[in-house]
Amino acid sequence: MAMSEVESHDIIVVGAGFAGLYGIHRLRNDGWDVLGIESGSDVGGVWYHNRYPGARCDTLSVDYSYSFSKELEQEWDWSERYATQGEILGYIRHVADRFDLRRNFVFDTRVTGMERNDGTGLWTIETNTGKRYCARFVLLATGPLSAPLDPGISGLDDFKGELCRTSAWPHEPVSFEGKRIGVVGTGSSGVQSIPEIAKTAGHITVFQRTPAYSIPARNRPMAPAELDGFKQKYSEHRQEVRSNYTGFTLETTGKTAAECSETEQRTHLDEVFAAGSLGIVATFTDVLFNVEANEVVAEYVRDRIRERVEDPETAEKLVPKTYPIGTKRPCLDTGYYEVFNQPNARLVDINDTPIERFTETGIQTSAEHHDLDMIVLATGFDALTGAILAIDPVNGNGDRLSDAWRDGPGTYLGLAAAGFPNLFLISAAGGTSVFGNMVTVAEEAIDWVAGALAWMSENRLETMEARPEAQDEWTRHVLEIGNSSLLPATNSWYVGANVPGKPRSFSVYLGGFNIYTEKCREVAENGYEGFSAR
Ligand code: NAP
């Protein structure tokens, strides 16, 4: 195809989730000619695809929302403390309408590859529609949890019943009424969907490999006065949460566990548990770093699980004992453990009786065959790097990002990869990403990139690239903090242990959202220190 047949823009943004949408808004306002490319049929990203029953955010609605527009903050009314998928998608659609963002997107278009020509300085983007695009700059706003994984157990295609994936839930209503349903996976998606499925299922069998630590979300309607209170002090609230470790409301004692007496520990844990917050893993500053501190919180949560499950044998299977709390992503639930008190529910611990295969009529374990009308897969994602490496950018020398990341993702500030000029990563490995408020993390990253592009433009620069030595130093720093925590030792999606063959690496910056954003600001103020630009 001749270059003239390739649609050209200044900037291409891949993804129409929270990050991509704000990217288009901000960069378009800055005067750039932008195009967004999205595989879904509309805006929303994971909130477009993950529409399974029970899907809901476990960050407070007032935090999990954009801060870039004061008018938007004032006009949108969150109806619940933790918003449902439907309400979040409604909000994202409202944002797209209000700021007229869809006109800069092509939908139903998946980016399948991209390659840079150092001669022209342009990236060419390949898509599944066959259409090609080119741009000087590309932002991959593809999300850290957007490349779904099937369980890698044989026979899935043989199953003749209904098959649903939480990560790509059907848009038509799905009925569970009277059906025999098997759910594989007990992470956030399983823990949220299982109670909803169990309400009407004839029978539900949950196939559990690793139990989650989950506490009740205690979701409730947002009282008008409460919402008004937030609206009156949104700026202060945003400022306050941006200056903490995560970028969202965080209940913490600000002390290590050892600095609190047993009574104090218990009081604080009771408070956070009663509030229903993932902040339980931040109750003490060292929960993710110190085995004893972790055990205080883990044991507290284990006891709460035991209290919720009537059958002691089932309760013990649901209690996580093999890994510290917070080293796999903990969950907030609404009636999860109580499902196992229902007569129509059964827990199968597949460590005792492994799944051998899917069959035409259900799931065969080493002990028995489970006859099923429907299988629900809640088996997770190739996190942090999966969506980026599915595109696998190729630079002007023919080097692939997948080769550069063979031993784990190296980035500078999570925003750029050395050797890949004018390519910006949003919410990627090397940043605070999944340990921060995803909306705020995205806004910060987009604003940083917008600032960098404006600086280039002012200085008549065309190419910006992370210096290898700056990237190496930053990556070492990220790994050093990560390795001082309890996280790398646990098999989790954080370290890529859920993806066969993926290099094991804990590559999320654990130093804190506040410290990270300060570092990014410093880099910019120092003339984009650590980048080379020409
Ligand atoms: P996940 O946390 O990775 O959970 C996947 C589950 O499937 C795990 O229980 C895993 O077991 C199991 N599994 C995977 N392969 C299996 C196999 N071959 N056989 C049996 N079990 C298998 O995925 P997720 O629940 O979709 O959540 C991913 C992340 O998305 C969350 O941690 C969270 O960050 C985000 N999320 C957030 C929300 C929210 O805001 N409320 C909702 C959904 C998702 P193992 O643990 O043994 O690997």
Coordinates of C-alpha atoms and ligand atoms in Angstrom, one line a residue:
M1 CA 0.0 0.0 0.0
A2 CA 1.4 3.4 -0.9
M3 CA 1.9 5.9 1.9
S4 CA -0.8 8.1 0.4
E5 CA -3.4 5.4 1.2
V6 CA -2.4 5.4 4.9
E7 CA -4.5 7.8 7.0
S8 CA -2.3 10.2 8.7
H9 CA -2.6 12.1 12.0
D10 CA -0.2 13.8 14.4
I11 CA -1.0 11.4 17.3
I12 CA -2.8 8.1 17.5
V13 CA -4.2 7.0 20.8
V14 CA -5.0 3.3 21.2
G15 CA -7.9 2.6 23.5
A16 CA -11.2 4.3 24.4
G17 CA -11.1 3.5 28.1
F18 CA -10.7 6.2 30.8
A19 CA -7.1 6.9 29.6
G20 CA -7.7 7.0 25.9
L21 CA -10.7 9.2 26.2
Y22 CA -9.0 11.7 28.3
G23 CA -5.9 11.5 25.9
I24 CA -8.1 12.5 23.0
H25 CA -9.7 15.3 24.9
R26 CA -6.5 16.8 26.3
L27 CA -4.4 16.5 23.1
R28 CA -7.2 17.7 20.8
N29 CA -7.6 20.7 23.1
D30 CA -3.9 21.3 22.8
G31 CA -4.3 21.6 19.1
W32 CA -3.0 18.3 17.9
D33 CA -4.7 16.3 15.1
V34 CA -5.6 13.1 17.0
L35 CA -7.2 9.8 16.2
G36 CA -8.3 7.2 18.7
I37 CA -8.5 3.5 17.7
E38 CA -10.7 1.2 19.8
S39 CA -11.5 -2.5 19.3
G40 CA -14.9 -2.3 21.0
S41 CA -18.0 -0.8 19.3
D42 CA -18.1 2.1 21.7
V43 CA -16.2 3.9 24.4
G44 CA -15.6 2.3 27.9
G45 CA -12.6 0.0 27.6
V46 CA -12.8 -2.8 30.2
W47 CA -16.1 -1.2 31.4
Y48 CA -17.5 -1.8 28.0
H49 CA -16.4 -5.5 27.9
N50 CA -16.6 -6.6 31.5
R51 CA -20.4 -6.3 31.9
Y52 CA -20.9 -9.5 33.9
P53 CA -23.6 -9.4 36.6
G54 CA -22.2 -7.9 39.8
A55 CA -19.4 -6.0 38.0
R56 CA -18.7 -3.0 40.1
C57 CA -15.8 -0.8 41.0
D58 CA -14.1 -1.3 44.3
T59 CA -12.7 2.3 44.5
L60 CA -15.2 4.9 45.7
S61 CA -17.2 6.4 42.9
V62 CA -16.2 9.9 43.9
D63 CA -12.5 8.9 43.5
Y64 CA -12.9 6.7 40.4
S65 CA -13.9 9.6 38.2
Y66 CA -12.2 12.3 36.2
S67 CA -10.9 15.4 37.8
F68 CA -10.1 17.4 34.7
S69 CA -13.4 19.2 34.5
K70 CA -15.0 21.0 37.4
E71 CA -18.3 21.2 35.5
L72 CA -18.3 17.4 35.0
E73 CA -17.7 16.9 38.7
Q74 CA -20.6 19.0 39.5
E75 CA -23.1 17.7 37.0
W76 CA -22.6 14.0 37.4
D77 CA -24.4 12.3 40.3
W78 CA -23.0 9.0 41.5
S79 CA -25.9 7.0 42.9
E80 CA -23.9 4.4 44.9
R81 CA -20.8 4.4 47.0
Y82 CA -19.2 1.8 44.7
A83 CA -20.6 2.3 41.2
T84 CA -21.9 -0.6 39.1
Q85 CA -20.4 -1.3 35.7
G86 CA -23.5 0.0 34.1
E87 CA -23.3 3.4 35.9
I88 CA -19.5 3.7 35.2
L89 CA -20.2 2.9 31.5
G90 CA -23.0 5.5 31.6
Y91 CA -20.6 8.0 33.0
I92 CA -17.9 7.3 30.4
R93 CA -20.6 7.6 27.6
H94 CA -21.7 10.9 29.1
V95 CA -18.1 12.1 29.0
A96 CA -17.8 11.1 25.4
D97 CA -21.0 12.9 24.5
R98 CA -20.3 16.0 26.6
F99 CA -16.8 16.6 25.2
D100 CA -17.8 15.2 21.7
L101 CA -15.0 12.6 21.8
R102 CA -16.4 9.9 19.5
R103 CA -15.8 12.0 16.4
N104 CA -12.1 11.4 16.9
F105 CA -12.4 7.6 17.3
V106 CA -12.7 4.7 14.9
F107 CA -14.4 1.8 16.7
D108 CA -14.5 -1.9 15.9
T109 CA -10.9 -1.6 14.9
R110 CA -8.2 -3.6 16.6
V111 CA -4.6 -2.5 16.3
T112 CA -2.6 -5.6 15.3
G113 CA 0.8 -4.2 14.9
M114 CA 2.9 -1.0 14.6
E115 CA 6.2 -0.2 13.0
R116 CA 8.3 2.9 12.9
N117 CA 10.2 4.2 9.9
D118 CA 13.2 6.2 11.2
G119 CA 13.5 7.9 7.8
T120 CA 10.0 9.5 7.9
G121 CA 9.8 9.5 11.7
L122 CA 6.4 8.0 11.5
W123 CA 4.7 5.0 13.1
T124 CA 2.5 2.9 10.8
I125 CA -0.4 1.2 12.6
E126 CA -1.8 -2.0 11.2
T127 CA -5.4 -2.9 12.1
N128 CA -7.7 -6.0 11.7
T129 CA -9.9 -4.1 9.3
G130 CA -6.9 -3.9 6.9
K131 CA -6.9 -0.1 7.1
R132 CA -3.5 1.5 8.0
Y133 CA -2.8 4.7 9.9
C134 CA 0.3 6.6 10.6
A135 CA 1.4 9.2 13.1
R136 CA 4.5 10.7 14.5
F137 CA 3.4 9.9 18.1
V138 CA 1.5 6.9 19.5
L139 CA 0.0 6.6 23.0
L140 CA -0.9 3.0 24.0
A141 CA -3.7 3.5 26.4
T142 CA -4.5 -0.1 26.2
G143 CA -5.1 -0.8 29.9
P144 CA -3.3 -3.0 32.4
L145 CA -6.0 -5.6 32.6
S146 CA -7.5 -5.9 29.1
A147 CA -6.0 -9.0 27.5
P148 CA -8.2 -11.8 28.7
L149 CA -6.9 -15.3 29.5
D150 CA -8.6 -18.6 29.1
P151 CA -7.7 -21.3 31.6
G152 CA -5.5 -23.4 29.3
I153 CA -7.4 -26.6 30.1
S154 CA -8.2 -28.9 27.2
G155 CA -11.6 -29.5 25.8
L156 CA -13.1 -26.0 26.0
D157 CA -14.3 -26.1 22.4
D158 CA -16.0 -29.4 23.1
F159 CA -18.4 -27.9 25.6
K160 CA -21.8 -27.8 24.0
G161 CA -23.6 -25.7 26.7
E162 CA -23.4 -21.9 27.1
L163 CA -19.9 -20.5 27.7
C164 CA -19.6 -16.9 29.1
R165 CA -16.4 -15.1 29.9
T166 CA -16.6 -12.3 32.5
S167 CA -14.0 -10.3 30.4
A168 CA -16.2 -10.4 27.3
W169 CA -19.7 -10.8 28.7
P170 CA -22.5 -11.0 26.1
H171 CA -24.4 -7.8 25.5
E172 CA -27.7 -9.7 25.4
P173 CA -29.3 -10.6 28.8
V174 CA -28.0 -13.9 30.1
S175 CA -30.4 -16.0 32.2
F176 CA -29.2 -18.3 34.9
E177 CA -32.7 -19.3 35.9
G178 CA -32.7 -23.0 37.0
K179 CA -29.5 -23.8 35.2
R180 CA -26.5 -25.8 36.4
I181 CA -23.7 -23.4 36.3
G182 CA -19.9 -23.9 36.8
V183 CA -17.7 -20.9 37.5
V184 CA -13.9 -21.2 37.1
G185 CA -12.0 -18.5 38.9
T186 CA -12.3 -16.7 42.2
G187 CA -10.5 -13.4 41.7
S188 CA -12.4 -10.1 41.7
S189 CA -14.5 -11.1 38.7
G190 CA -15.5 -14.4 40.1
V191 CA -16.1 -13.1 43.6
Q192 CA -18.4 -10.3 42.2
S193 CA -20.3 -12.5 39.7
I194 CA -20.8 -15.6 41.8
P195 CA -23.4 -14.1 44.2
E196 CA -25.4 -12.7 41.3
I197 CA -25.4 -16.0 39.4
A198 CA -26.3 -18.0 42.6
K199 CA -29.4 -15.9 43.1
T200 CA -31.3 -17.7 40.3
A201 CA -29.1 -20.6 39.3
G202 CA -30.6 -24.1 39.8
H203 CA -27.1 -25.1 41.0
I204 CA -23.8 -23.3 41.0
T205 CA -20.4 -25.1 41.3
V206 CA -17.4 -22.9 42.0
F207 CA -14.1 -24.3 40.9
Q208 CA -11.5 -22.7 43.2
R209 CA -7.7 -22.9 42.7
T210 CA -6.6 -20.2 45.1
P211 CA -9.0 -18.6 47.6
A212 CA -9.2 -14.8 47.6
Y213 CA -9.0 -12.5 50.7
S214 CA -12.3 -10.7 50.4
I215 CA -14.2 -8.4 52.8
P216 CA -17.7 -7.0 52.5
A217 CA -18.0 -3.9 50.3
R218 CA -20.8 -2.5 52.3
N219 CA -22.0 -0.8 49.2
R220 CA -25.0 1.6 49.7
P221 CA -26.8 4.3 47.9
M222 CA -25.0 7.6 48.0
A223 CA -27.1 10.0 50.1
P224 CA -27.7 13.3 48.4
A225 CA -26.2 15.2 51.3
E226 CA -23.1 13.0 51.1
L227 CA -22.7 13.7 47.4
D228 CA -23.3 17.4 47.8
G229 CA -20.6 17.4 50.5
F230 CA -18.1 15.9 48.1
K231 CA -19.2 18.3 45.3
Q232 CA -18.5 21.3 47.6
K233 CA -15.0 20.2 48.4
Y234 CA -14.0 18.2 45.4
S235 CA -10.8 20.2 44.8
E236 CA -9.6 19.7 48.3
H237 CA -10.6 16.1 48.2
R238 CA -8.7 15.5 45.0
Q239 CA -5.7 17.3 46.3
E240 CA -5.8 15.2 49.5
V241 CA -6.0 11.9 47.7
R242 CA -3.4 12.8 45.1
S243 CA -0.9 13.5 48.0
N244 CA -1.3 9.9 49.4
Y245 CA 0.2 6.6 48.4
T246 CA -2.6 5.5 46.0
G247 CA -4.5 8.5 44.7
F248 CA -7.7 7.4 46.3
T249 CA -9.3 7.7 49.7
L250 CA -7.2 5.6 52.0
E251 CA -7.8 4.7 55.6
T252 CA -4.5 4.1 57.3
T253 CA -3.2 4.5 60.8
G254 CA 0.0 5.9 59.3
K255 CA 1.9 3.6 61.6
T256 CA 3.5 0.2 61.3
A257 CA 1.7 -2.7 62.9
A258 CA 4.3 -2.9 65.6
E259 CA 3.8 0.8 66.5
C260 CA 0.2 0.0 67.4
S261 CA -0.9 -1.9 70.5
E262 CA -3.0 -5.0 70.0
T263 CA -6.1 -3.1 71.0
E264 CA -5.2 -0.3 68.6
Q265 CA -4.6 -2.8 65.8
R266 CA -8.0 -4.4 66.4
T267 CA -9.8 -1.1 66.6
H268 CA -8.4 0.1 63.3
L269 CA -9.1 -3.2 61.6
D270 CA -12.6 -3.2 62.9
E271 CA -13.1 0.3 61.5
V272 CA -11.8 -0.4 58.0
F273 CA -13.7 -3.7 57.9
A274 CA -16.9 -1.9 59.0
A275 CA -16.3 0.7 56.3
G276 CA -15.8 -1.9 53.6
S277 CA -12.6 -0.8 52.0
L278 CA -9.6 -2.3 50.3
G279 CA -7.7 0.1 52.5
I280 CA -7.6 -2.9 54.9
V281 CA -4.2 -3.7 53.3
A282 CA -3.0 -0.2 54.1
T283 CA -4.2 -0.2 57.7
F284 CA -0.5 -0.3 58.8
T285 CA 2.2 1.1 56.6
D286 CA 4.1 -2.1 56.5
V287 CA 1.4 -4.7 55.6
L288 CA 2.9 -5.3 52.2
F289 CA 6.5 -5.3 53.5
N290 CA 6.6 -7.1 56.8
V291 CA 5.5 -10.7 57.3
E292 CA 4.4 -10.1 60.9
A293 CA 2.4 -7.0 60.1
N294 CA 0.8 -8.8 57.2
E295 CA -0.2 -11.7 59.3
V296 CA -2.0 -9.4 61.7
V297 CA -4.3 -8.3 58.9
A298 CA -4.4 -11.6 57.1
E299 CA -5.5 -13.5 60.3
Y300 CA -8.1 -10.8 61.0
V301 CA -9.6 -11.3 57.6
R302 CA -9.4 -15.1 57.7
D303 CA -11.5 -15.0 61.0
R304 CA -14.1 -12.8 59.3
I305 CA -14.4 -15.3 56.5
R306 CA -14.8 -18.2 58.9
E307 CA -17.6 -16.2 60.6
R308 CA -19.5 -15.9 57.3
V309 CA -19.5 -19.6 56.2
E310 CA -21.7 -22.0 58.1
D311 CA -19.9 -25.3 57.2
P312 CA -16.5 -25.3 58.9
E313 CA -15.0 -27.6 56.2
T314 CA -16.1 -25.3 53.4
A315 CA -15.0 -22.3 55.4
E316 CA -11.5 -23.7 55.7
K317 CA -11.3 -24.2 51.9
L318 CA -12.3 -20.6 51.4
V319 CA -9.8 -19.2 53.8
P320 CA -6.5 -18.2 52.1
K321 CA -3.5 -19.6 53.9
T322 CA -0.8 -19.9 51.3
Y323 CA 0.0 -16.3 50.6
P324 CA 0.2 -13.0 52.5
I325 CA -2.8 -10.7 52.1
G326 CA -2.4 -8.0 49.4
T327 CA 0.1 -10.0 47.4
K328 CA -2.7 -11.1 45.2
R329 CA -5.2 -8.4 44.5
P330 CA -7.8 -8.6 47.4
C331 CA -11.5 -8.3 46.8
L332 CA -14.5 -6.5 48.0
D333 CA -17.7 -8.6 47.8
T334 CA -21.4 -8.4 48.3
G335 CA -22.6 -11.7 49.7
Y336 CA -19.8 -13.9 48.3
Y337 CA -19.1 -16.2 51.2
E338 CA -22.8 -16.5 52.0
V339 CA -23.4 -18.2 48.7
F340 CA -21.7 -21.2 50.1
N341 CA -24.5 -21.4 52.8
Q342 CA -27.1 -21.8 50.1
P343 CA -28.3 -25.3 49.3
N344 CA -27.8 -24.7 45.5
A345 CA -24.1 -24.0 45.8
R346 CA -21.0 -26.1 46.1
L347 CA -17.3 -25.3 46.3
V348 CA -14.8 -27.6 44.5
D349 CA -11.2 -27.1 45.6
I350 CA -9.3 -28.1 42.4
N351 CA -6.1 -28.6 44.4
D352 CA -7.8 -31.7 45.8
T353 CA -9.5 -32.7 42.6
P354 CA -7.9 -31.0 39.6
I355 CA -9.9 -30.2 36.5
E356 CA -8.8 -32.7 33.9
R357 CA -10.8 -31.3 31.0
F358 CA -13.9 -29.6 29.7
T359 CA -16.3 -32.0 28.1
E360 CA -19.4 -31.8 25.9
T361 CA -21.6 -31.6 29.0
G362 CA -19.5 -30.1 31.7
I363 CA -16.2 -30.3 33.6
Q364 CA -14.3 -33.5 34.4
T365 CA -12.2 -33.4 37.6
S366 CA -10.0 -36.2 38.9
A367 CA -12.9 -37.2 41.2
E368 CA -16.1 -36.8 39.1
H369 CA -17.9 -35.3 36.2
H370 CA -19.9 -32.1 36.8
D371 CA -22.9 -31.9 34.4
L372 CA -23.3 -28.2 33.5
D373 CA -25.6 -26.1 31.4
M374 CA -23.3 -23.1 31.5
I375 CA -19.7 -22.5 32.2
V376 CA -18.5 -19.0 33.3
L377 CA -14.8 -18.3 33.0
A378 CA -13.5 -15.7 35.3
T379 CA -9.9 -16.6 34.7
G380 CA -8.2 -13.3 34.5
F381 CA -5.9 -11.3 32.2
D382 CA -2.4 -11.2 30.9
A383 CA -1.8 -8.1 33.0
L384 CA 0.3 -5.0 32.5
T385 CA 2.1 -6.1 29.4
G386 CA -0.4 -8.4 27.6
A387 CA -2.3 -5.7 25.5
I388 CA 0.9 -3.9 24.6
L389 CA 2.8 -7.0 23.5
A390 CA -0.3 -8.2 21.5
I391 CA 0.5 -5.1 19.4
D392 CA 4.3 -5.6 19.8
P393 CA 5.7 -2.4 18.4
V394 CA 8.7 -2.7 16.1
N395 CA 11.2 0.2 16.0
G396 CA 13.1 1.6 13.0
N397 CA 15.9 -1.0 13.5
G398 CA 13.4 -3.9 13.3
D399 CA 13.6 -4.6 17.0
R400 CA 10.5 -5.8 18.7
L401 CA 9.3 -4.6 22.1
S402 CA 8.7 -8.3 23.0
D403 CA 12.4 -8.9 22.5
A404 CA 13.4 -5.9 24.6
W405 CA 11.0 -7.1 27.3
R406 CA 12.0 -10.8 27.1
D407 CA 13.2 -10.8 30.7
G408 CA 10.5 -8.4 32.0
P409 CA 9.2 -5.0 31.0
G410 CA 11.8 -2.2 31.2
T411 CA 10.4 1.3 31.0
Y412 CA 11.4 4.8 32.1
L413 CA 8.7 6.0 34.6
G414 CA 6.3 3.5 33.0
L415 CA 5.8 6.1 30.3
A416 CA 8.3 5.2 27.6
A417 CA 10.6 2.3 26.5
A418 CA 14.2 2.9 25.4
G419 CA 14.7 2.3 21.7
F420 CA 11.0 3.1 20.9
P421 CA 10.9 6.8 20.1
N422 CA 7.7 8.8 20.3
L423 CA 5.8 5.9 21.8
F424 CA 4.1 6.6 25.1
L425 CA 2.7 4.0 27.5
I426 CA -0.2 4.9 29.8
S427 CA -0.8 3.0 33.1
A428 CA 2.0 0.5 32.1
A429 CA 4.6 -1.5 34.0
G430 CA 7.1 0.7 35.7
G431 CA 4.5 3.2 36.9
T432 CA 2.2 3.0 39.9
S433 CA -0.5 1.7 37.6
V434 CA -2.6 -1.0 39.3
F435 CA -1.5 0.2 42.7
G436 CA -3.1 3.5 42.2
N437 CA -6.4 5.0 41.3
M438 CA -6.6 4.0 37.7
V439 CA -8.5 7.1 36.6
T440 CA -6.1 9.5 38.4
V441 CA -3.1 7.5 37.2
A442 CA -4.3 7.9 33.6
E443 CA -5.0 11.6 33.9
E444 CA -1.5 12.2 35.4
A445 CA 0.1 10.2 32.6
I446 CA -1.8 11.9 29.8
D447 CA -1.1 15.3 31.3
W448 CA 2.6 14.4 31.5
V449 CA 2.7 13.3 27.9
A450 CA 0.7 16.4 26.8
G451 CA 3.3 18.5 28.6
A452 CA 6.2 16.6 26.9
L453 CA 4.6 17.1 23.4
A454 CA 4.1 20.8 24.0
W455 CA 7.7 21.1 25.1
M456 CA 8.9 19.3 22.0
S457 CA 6.7 21.5 19.8
E458 CA 8.0 24.7 21.5
N459 CA 11.5 23.6 21.0
R460 CA 11.0 22.4 17.4
L461 CA 11.9 18.8 18.4
E462 CA 10.5 15.9 16.6
T463 CA 11.7 12.8 18.4
M464 CA 11.8 11.9 22.1
E465 CA 13.1 8.7 23.5
A466 CA 14.0 7.3 26.9
R467 CA 17.7 7.0 27.4
P468 CA 18.7 3.4 28.1
E469 CA 20.7 4.3 31.2
A470 CA 17.8 6.3 32.7
Q471 CA 15.5 3.4 32.0
D472 CA 17.9 0.9 33.5
E473 CA 18.3 3.0 36.6
W474 CA 14.5 3.5 37.0
T475 CA 13.7 -0.2 36.4
R476 CA 16.3 -1.2 39.0
H477 CA 14.7 1.2 41.4
V478 CA 11.2 -0.2 40.7
L479 CA 12.4 -3.7 41.2
E480 CA 14.4 -2.9 44.3
I481 CA 11.3 -1.4 46.0
G482 CA 9.1 -4.3 44.7
N483 CA 11.6 -6.9 45.9
S484 CA 11.7 -5.3 49.4
S485 CA 8.0 -6.1 49.6
L486 CA 6.1 -9.4 50.0
L487 CA 4.6 -9.3 46.5
P488 CA 7.2 -11.0 44.3
A489 CA 7.1 -14.3 46.1
T490 CA 3.4 -14.9 45.5
N491 CA 2.1 -16.4 42.3
S492 CA -0.2 -13.6 41.0
W493 CA -1.0 -11.7 37.9
Y494 CA 1.1 -8.9 39.4
V495 CA 4.2 -11.0 38.7
G496 CA 2.8 -12.7 35.5
A497 CA 2.6 -16.1 37.2
N498 CA -0.8 -16.7 35.7
V499 CA 0.6 -16.7 32.1
P500 CA 2.5 -19.7 31.1
G501 CA 6.0 -18.8 29.9
K502 CA 5.8 -15.1 31.0
P503 CA 8.9 -13.8 32.6
R504 CA 8.3 -13.4 36.3
S505 CA 8.8 -9.8 37.4
F506 CA 7.1 -7.5 39.8
S507 CA 7.3 -4.3 37.9
V508 CA 4.8 -1.9 39.5
Y509 CA 6.3 1.1 41.2
L510 CA 5.5 0.5 44.9
G511 CA 7.0 3.8 46.2
G512 CA 3.7 5.5 46.2
F513 CA 1.5 7.5 43.7
N514 CA 2.5 10.8 45.4
I515 CA 6.3 10.1 45.2
Y516 CA 5.9 8.8 41.6
T517 CA 4.0 11.9 40.3
E518 CA 6.5 14.1 42.0
K519 CA 9.3 12.3 40.2
C520 CA 7.5 12.7 36.9
R521 CA 7.1 16.4 37.5
E522 CA 10.8 16.8 38.4
V523 CA 11.8 15.0 35.2
A524 CA 9.7 17.4 33.2
E525 CA 10.9 20.5 35.1
N526 CA 14.5 19.4 34.5
G527 CA 14.0 19.5 30.7
Y528 CA 12.8 15.9 30.4
E529 CA 15.8 14.5 32.2
G530 CA 16.5 11.0 31.1
F531 CA 15.1 11.4 27.7
S532 CA 16.9 12.3 24.5
A533 CA 15.1 14.6 22.2
R534 CA 16.0 16.0 18.8
Ligands
NAP1 P1 -7.8 -12.8 38.5 O1 -7.8 -12.0 39.7 O2 -6.5 -13.1 37.8 O3 -8.5 -14.2 38.8 C1 -8.5 -15.2 38.0 C2 -9.0 -16.4 38.7 O4 -9.1 -17.5 37.8 C3 -8.1 -16.9 39.8 O5 -8.9 -17.3 40.9 C4 -7.3 -17.9 39.2 O6 -6.7 -18.9 40.1 C5 -8.3 -18.6 38.4 N1 -7.8 -19.4 37.3 C6 -7.0 -19.0 36.2 N2 -6.7 -20.0 35.5 C7 -7.2 -21.1 36.0 C8 -7.2 -22.5 35.7 N3 -6.5 -22.9 34.6 N4 -7.8 -23.3 36.5 C9 -8.5 -22.9 37.6 N5 -8.5 -21.6 38.0 C10 -7.9 -20.7 37.2 O7 -8.8 -12.2 37.4 P2 -10.1 -11.3 37.6 O8 -10.9 -11.8 38.7 O9 -10.7 -11.0 36.3 O10 -9.5 -9.9 38.1 C11 -8.3 -9.3 37.6 C12 -8.1 -8.0 38.1 O11 -9.0 -7.1 37.4 C13 -8.4 -7.8 39.6 O12 -7.4 -8.3 40.4 C14 -8.7 -6.3 39.7 O13 -7.5 -5.6 39.7 C15 -9.4 -6.1 38.3 N6 -10.8 -6.2 38.6 C16 -11.4 -5.2 39.4 C17 -12.7 -5.2 39.6 C18 -13.2 -4.2 40.5 O14 -12.8 -3.1 40.5 N7 -14.1 -4.5 41.4 C19 -13.5 -6.2 39.1 C20 -12.9 -7.2 38.3 C21 -11.6 -7.2 38.1 P3 -5.3 -18.6 40.7 O15 -5.4 -17.5 41.7 O16 -4.9 -19.9 41.4 O17 -4.4 -18.2 39.6

